[in-house]
Amino acid sequence: MSEQEINQFPRRTLVIELEKRNLSTSGDTHILKKRLKQNVDCSTKEVIQQSYEFLAIIDFEATCMENPPPPQHYVQEIIEFPIVLIDVTQRRIIDTFHSYCRPIIHPILSDYCKKLTRITQEQVNSAPVFAEVFANAEKWLNGRELLPFQKRKYLFVTDSPSDFNKYLRMQCNITNIVYPMWAHRWVNVKTTFSKFYSTRSGRIRNMLEQLGLRLEGHLHSGLDDAINIARIVIELIKKTTENVNGYRRWKRNLREWYVSTVQDLTQGLNAPVYDTKTNIDEMEHA
């Protein structure tokens, strides 16, 4: 479809073409023509090349109790640290990082935690402490040029604000590690999924079922959850890249979610956005 062809379209045709692309049909004929031209002048391949090259999925698992004491008396420590890497252009998982972490404050896992996560006491006993796992994870990211100021275009994805805003912040605080720059920017796939399907955001199993996919592995296994989140993301990419506007909508959802989340976190708070005290007690672990 060329610009010359669009210039010849009557208003009715412009409206039809815009509706196909889920674009606004408001405005006069001149505005509609301009809007349509802006959304048909590049291929899906070109859009992909201008967007994120990689998406890195993270889903931490942490120590937990069935009936925990108040948060000020019980610190949850990360015990599983997975990263699943998606190549956006190839639309597939291309690499993974995975390690268990040995907790220090509460070294003995509760029966509830072991049943929920399927992580054994032996696995955490033989695992490195978080500081070492964190260093290994950053080395892994660096080797794939996925750290700030490197050339790759990437974004982290999770399915809950708790992963970064609660568990990673809390763990960095108790381990005396500076909260990493790469963890300042991420997207919640539940929110993106909800916007895409105009529905309430669901849990991993619900999103998989809506996409016609089966759950692989076990829920609350960090690596299994990260892989299933990656499968959801890949399916969303496939569906939204069926046309150029779809991929733009995916990009726009990521940007809109990030902006709205920052606004939500900063509203009414005296602390900076990335302060470790930011509503930790109110975060929900999915």
GROMACS .gro file of C-alpha atoms in nm:
model
  286
    1MET     CA    1   0.000   0.000   0.000
    2SER     CA    2   0.166   0.321  -0.119
    3GLU     CA    3   0.116   0.680  -0.006
    4GLN     CA    4  -0.039   0.758  -0.344
    5GLU     CA    5  -0.297   0.484  -0.292
    6ILE     CA    6  -0.377   0.611   0.056
    7ASN     CA    7  -0.423   0.962  -0.080
    8GLN     CA    8  -0.699   0.827  -0.308
    9PHE     CA    9  -0.886   0.643  -0.032
   10PRO     CA   10  -1.230   0.777   0.064
   11ARG     CA   11  -1.298   0.819   0.436
   12ARG     CA   12  -1.486   0.485   0.456
   13THR     CA   13  -1.181   0.292   0.327
   14LEU     CA   14  -0.950   0.480   0.562
   15VAL     CA   15  -1.168   0.386   0.858
   16ILE     CA   16  -1.169   0.018   0.755
   17GLU     CA   17  -0.790   0.008   0.716
   18LEU     CA   18  -0.735   0.184   1.049
   19GLU     CA   19  -0.975  -0.051   1.230
   20LYS     CA   20  -0.785  -0.350   1.088
   21ARG     CA   21  -0.477  -0.215   1.263
   22ASN     CA   22  -0.659  -0.129   1.587
   23LEU     CA   23  -0.587   0.239   1.529
   24SER     CA   24  -0.802   0.538   1.619
   25THR     CA   25  -1.053   0.648   1.355
   26SER     CA   26  -1.111   0.992   1.505
   27GLY     CA   27  -1.020   1.308   1.316
   28ASP     CA   28  -1.077   1.448   0.970
   29THR     CA   29  -0.977   1.274   0.646
   30HIS     CA   30  -0.635   1.440   0.641
   31ILE     CA   31  -0.558   1.309   0.992
   32LEU     CA   32  -0.678   0.959   0.903
   33LYS     CA   33  -0.455   0.947   0.594
   34LYS     CA   34  -0.155   1.064   0.792
   35ARG     CA   35  -0.221   0.807   1.067
   36LEU     CA   36  -0.251   0.523   0.817
   37LYS     CA   37   0.069   0.624   0.635
   38GLN     CA   38   0.259   0.622   0.963
   39ASN     CA   39   0.155   0.263   1.024
   40VAL     CA   40   0.210   0.095   0.688
   41ASP     CA   41   0.546   0.232   0.578
   42CYS     CA   42   0.774  -0.029   0.730
   43SER     CA   43   0.790  -0.406   0.748
   44THR     CA   44   0.762  -0.624   1.057
   45LYS     CA   45   1.131  -0.705   1.019
   46GLU     CA   46   1.223  -0.337   1.027
   47VAL     CA   47   1.009  -0.278   1.335
   48ILE     CA   48   1.171  -0.572   1.514
   49GLN     CA   49   1.516  -0.443   1.432
   50GLN     CA   50   1.429  -0.107   1.585
   51SER     CA   51   1.291  -0.259   1.903
   52TYR     CA   52   1.428  -0.488   2.173
   53GLU     CA   53   1.665  -0.756   2.051
   54PHE     CA   54   1.639  -0.964   2.368
   55LEU     CA   55   1.398  -1.013   2.656
   56ALA     CA   56   1.535  -1.160   2.979
   57ILE     CA   57   1.281  -1.337   3.199
   58ILE     CA   58   1.342  -1.348   3.576
   59ASP     CA   59   1.137  -1.527   3.841
   60PHE     CA   60   1.296  -1.549   4.186
   61GLU     CA   61   1.196  -1.796   4.453
   62ALA     CA   62   1.248  -1.697   4.816
   63THR     CA   63   1.231  -1.850   5.162
   64CYS     CA   64   0.876  -1.854   5.293
   65MET     CA   65   0.652  -1.982   5.571
   66GLU     CA   66   0.288  -2.087   5.569
   67ASN     CA   67   0.205  -1.846   5.853
   68PRO     CA   68   0.494  -1.599   5.857
   69PRO     CA   69   0.547  -1.342   6.133
   70PRO     CA   70   0.521  -0.971   6.047
   71PRO     CA   71   0.766  -0.868   5.772
   72GLN     CA   72   0.981  -0.672   6.016
   73HIS     CA   73   1.049  -0.998   6.198
   74TYR     CA   74   1.094  -1.226   5.897
   75VAL     CA   75   1.327  -1.152   5.607
   76GLN     CA   76   1.276  -1.354   5.291
   77GLU     CA   77   1.594  -1.455   5.109
   78ILE     CA   78   1.627  -1.549   4.743
   79ILE     CA   79   1.693  -1.921   4.708
   80GLU     CA   80   1.656  -1.962   4.331
   81PHE     CA   81   1.787  -1.723   4.064
   82PRO     CA   82   1.687  -1.804   3.702
   83ILE     CA   83   1.720  -1.597   3.385
   84VAL     CA   84   1.567  -1.716   3.057
   85LEU     CA   85   1.679  -1.526   2.747
   86ILE     CA   86   1.452  -1.474   2.445
   87ASP     CA   87   1.576  -1.368   2.103
   88VAL     CA   88   1.291  -1.144   1.985
   89THR     CA   89   1.365  -1.182   1.614
   90GLN     CA   90   1.391  -1.562   1.633
   91ARG     CA   91   1.101  -1.575   1.880
   92ARG     CA   92   1.258  -1.849   2.086
   93ILE     CA   93   1.453  -1.916   2.405
   94ILE     CA   94   1.824  -1.909   2.327
   95ASP     CA   95   1.994  -1.931   2.667
   96THR     CA   96   1.938  -1.974   3.040
   97PHE     CA   97   2.114  -1.894   3.366
   98HIS     CA   98   2.016  -2.083   3.678
   99SER     CA   99   2.144  -2.124   4.030
  100TYR     CA  100   2.013  -2.201   4.375
  101CYS     CA  101   2.125  -1.973   4.658
  102ARG     CA  102   2.215  -2.069   5.014
  103PRO     CA  103   2.015  -1.859   5.262
  104ILE     CA  104   2.205  -1.714   5.558
  105ILE     CA  105   1.948  -1.560   5.791
  106HIS     CA  106   1.710  -1.856   5.775
  107PRO     CA  107   1.931  -2.141   5.649
  108ILE     CA  108   1.672  -2.412   5.720
  109LEU     CA  109   1.383  -2.418   5.474
  110SER     CA  110   1.035  -2.458   5.616
  111ASP     CA  111   0.835  -2.764   5.516
  112TYR     CA  112   0.591  -2.527   5.347
  113CYS     CA  113   0.870  -2.371   5.140
  114LYS     CA  114   1.009  -2.707   5.033
  115LYS     CA  115   0.664  -2.829   4.931
  116LEU     CA  116   0.577  -2.508   4.745
  117THR     CA  117   0.903  -2.464   4.553
  118ARG     CA  118   1.019  -2.828   4.538
  119ILE     CA  119   1.361  -2.701   4.644
  120THR     CA  120   1.532  -2.939   4.884
  121GLN     CA  121   1.745  -2.857   5.186
  122GLU     CA  122   2.033  -3.039   5.020
  123GLN     CA  123   2.011  -2.816   4.712
  124VAL     CA  124   2.042  -2.494   4.909
  125ASN     CA  125   2.302  -2.638   5.147
  126SER     CA  126   2.533  -2.709   4.854
  127ALA     CA  127   2.455  -2.383   4.671
  128PRO     CA  128   2.669  -2.066   4.678
  129VAL     CA  129   2.551  -1.768   4.881
  130PHE     CA  130   2.357  -1.495   4.704
  131ALA     CA  131   2.656  -1.261   4.661
  132GLU     CA  132   2.837  -1.526   4.459
  133VAL     CA  133   2.528  -1.614   4.255
  134PHE     CA  134   2.468  -1.245   4.186
  135ALA     CA  135   2.826  -1.204   4.063
  136ASN     CA  136   2.785  -1.510   3.839
  137ALA     CA  137   2.457  -1.373   3.701
  138GLU     CA  138   2.618  -1.038   3.617
  139LYS     CA  139   2.910  -1.219   3.455
  140TRP     CA  140   2.659  -1.417   3.248
  141LEU     CA  141   2.473  -1.099   3.148
  142ASN     CA  142   2.799  -0.922   3.066
  143GLY     CA  143   2.908  -1.209   2.844
  144ARG     CA  144   2.591  -1.159   2.640
  145GLU     CA  145   2.625  -0.778   2.638
  146LEU     CA  146   2.307  -0.740   2.842
  147LEU     CA  147   2.424  -0.483   3.095
  148PRO     CA  148   2.370  -0.105   3.087
  149PHE     CA  149   2.586   0.088   2.839
  150GLN     CA  150   2.638  -0.222   2.625
  151LYS     CA  151   2.518  -0.231   2.266
  152ARG     CA  152   2.234  -0.482   2.296
  153LYS     CA  153   1.874  -0.359   2.317
  154TYR     CA  154   1.716  -0.563   2.593
  155LEU     CA  155   1.450  -0.553   2.860
  156PHE     CA  156   1.383  -0.764   3.168
  157VAL     CA  157   1.043  -0.928   3.208
  158THR     CA  158   0.876  -1.073   3.515
  159ASP     CA  159   0.522  -1.163   3.618
  160SER     CA  160   0.516  -0.973   3.947
  161PRO     CA  161   0.653  -0.646   4.086
  162SER     CA  162   0.773  -0.848   4.384
  163ASP     CA  163   1.065  -1.002   4.198
  164PHE     CA  164   1.251  -0.674   4.161
  165ASN     CA  165   1.081  -0.433   4.402
  166LYS     CA  166   1.067  -0.671   4.694
  167TYR     CA  167   1.291  -0.976   4.672
  168LEU     CA  168   1.590  -0.839   4.482
  169ARG     CA  169   1.587  -0.511   4.676
  170MET     CA  170   1.560  -0.688   5.007
  171GLN     CA  171   1.835  -0.935   4.916
  172CYS     CA  172   2.070  -0.659   4.797
  173ASN     CA  173   2.004  -0.472   5.120
  174ILE     CA  174   2.086  -0.760   5.352
  175THR     CA  175   2.384  -0.867   5.138
  176ASN     CA  176   2.524  -0.511   5.119
  177ILE     CA  177   2.512  -0.515   4.739
  178VAL     CA  178   2.428  -0.197   4.548
  179TYR     CA  179   2.097  -0.244   4.369
  180PRO     CA  180   2.197  -0.304   4.004
  181MET     CA  181   2.127  -0.052   3.730
  182TRP     CA  182   2.000  -0.326   3.501
  183ALA     CA  183   1.716  -0.400   3.744
  184HIS     CA  184   1.572  -0.048   3.728
  185ARG     CA  185   1.381  -0.111   3.406
  186TRP     CA  186   1.153  -0.408   3.356
  187VAL     CA  187   0.801  -0.500   3.249
  188ASN     CA  188   0.527  -0.706   3.412
  189VAL     CA  189   0.397  -0.955   3.155
  190LYS     CA  190   0.064  -0.977   3.337
  191THR     CA  191  -0.002  -0.611   3.267
  192THR     CA  192   0.102  -0.641   2.903
  193PHE     CA  193  -0.113  -0.953   2.863
  194SER     CA  194  -0.408  -0.778   3.026
  195LYS     CA  195  -0.379  -0.478   2.794
  196PHE     CA  196  -0.339  -0.694   2.485
  197TYR     CA  197  -0.649  -0.904   2.556
  198SER     CA  198  -0.846  -0.630   2.735
  199THR     CA  199  -0.895  -0.862   3.029
  200ARG     CA  200  -0.793  -0.887   3.391
  201SER     CA  201  -0.437  -1.007   3.432
  202GLY     CA  202  -0.415  -1.367   3.539
  203ARG     CA  203  -0.157  -1.599   3.679
  204ILE     CA  204   0.083  -1.803   3.470
  205ARG     CA  205  -0.153  -2.100   3.430
  206ASN     CA  206  -0.444  -1.874   3.327
  207MET     CA  207  -0.237  -1.690   3.066
  208LEU     CA  208  -0.108  -2.017   2.923
  209GLU     CA  209  -0.460  -2.160   2.899
  210GLN     CA  210  -0.588  -1.849   2.723
  211LEU     CA  211  -0.307  -1.888   2.469
  212GLY     CA  212  -0.384  -2.258   2.422
  213LEU     CA  213  -0.060  -2.367   2.590
  214ARG     CA  214   0.001  -2.627   2.858
  215LEU     CA  215   0.196  -2.564   3.175
  216GLU     CA  216   0.547  -2.707   3.155
  217GLY     CA  217   0.710  -2.817   3.479
  218HIS     CA  218   0.580  -2.697   3.815
  219LEU     CA  219   0.448  -2.366   3.942
  220HIS     CA  220   0.674  -2.193   4.197
  221SER     CA  221   0.981  -2.355   4.048
  222GLY     CA  222   1.178  -2.045   3.952
  223LEU     CA  223   1.322  -2.191   3.634
  224ASP     CA  224   0.996  -2.356   3.527
  225ASP     CA  225   0.804  -2.033   3.591
  226ALA     CA  226   1.058  -1.831   3.393
  227ILE     CA  227   1.035  -2.074   3.101
  228ASN     CA  228   0.655  -2.060   3.105
  229ILE     CA  229   0.661  -1.680   3.120
  230ALA     CA  230   0.898  -1.686   2.823
  231ARG     CA  231   0.653  -1.907   2.633
  232ILE     CA  232   0.375  -1.656   2.704
  233VAL     CA  233   0.592  -1.367   2.587
  234ILE     CA  234   0.693  -1.551   2.268
  235GLU     CA  235   0.328  -1.624   2.190
  236LEU     CA  236   0.239  -1.258   2.242
  237ILE     CA  237   0.520  -1.156   2.009
  238LYS     CA  238   0.397  -1.401   1.745
  239LYS     CA  239   0.044  -1.271   1.770
  240THR     CA  240   0.136  -0.905   1.774
  241THR     CA  241   0.389  -0.924   1.491
  242GLU     CA  242   0.129  -1.057   1.249
  243ASN     CA  243   0.110  -0.694   1.137
  244VAL     CA  244   0.323  -0.389   1.187
  245ASN     CA  245   0.082  -0.215   1.418
  246GLY     CA  246   0.067  -0.520   1.642
  247TYR     CA  247   0.435  -0.500   1.716
  248ARG     CA  248   0.409  -0.128   1.773
  249ARG     CA  249   0.129  -0.199   2.019
  250TRP     CA  250   0.356  -0.446   2.204
  251LYS     CA  251   0.628  -0.179   2.226
  252ARG     CA  252   0.375   0.083   2.333
  253ASN     CA  253   0.237  -0.145   2.605
  254LEU     CA  254   0.587  -0.190   2.745
  255ARG     CA  255   0.648   0.185   2.750
  256GLU     CA  256   0.304   0.270   2.889
  257TRP     CA  257   0.333   0.011   3.163
  258TYR     CA  258   0.675   0.136   3.270
  259VAL     CA  259   0.561   0.499   3.286
  260SER     CA  260   0.239   0.415   3.474
  261THR     CA  261   0.424   0.191   3.719
  262VAL     CA  262   0.677   0.460   3.803
  263GLN     CA  263   0.390   0.702   3.859
  264ASP     CA  264   0.211   0.451   4.083
  265LEU     CA  265   0.521   0.383   4.288
  266THR     CA  266   0.610   0.748   4.335
  267GLN     CA  267   0.261   0.872   4.410
  268GLY     CA  268   0.236   0.962   4.777
  269LEU     CA  269   0.582   0.831   4.863
  270ASN     CA  270   0.853   1.038   5.023
  271ALA     CA  271   1.122   0.790   4.927
  272PRO     CA  272   1.277   0.778   4.578
  273VAL     CA  273   1.129   0.534   4.328
  274TYR     CA  274   1.404   0.280   4.379
  275ASP     CA  275   1.436   0.306   4.757
  276THR     CA  276   1.443  -0.038   4.921
  277LYS     CA  277   1.153   0.064   5.145
  278THR     CA  278   0.910   0.119   4.856
  279ASN     CA  279   0.590  -0.057   4.971
  280ILE     CA  280   0.775  -0.384   5.031
  281ASP     CA  281   0.512  -0.509   5.273
  282GLU     CA  282   0.235  -0.458   5.019
  283MET     CA  283   0.395  -0.640   4.728
  284GLU     CA  284   0.228  -0.965   4.625
  285HIS     CA  285   0.429  -1.273   4.538
  286ALA     CA  286   0.264  -1.438   4.243
   0.00000   0.00000   0.00000
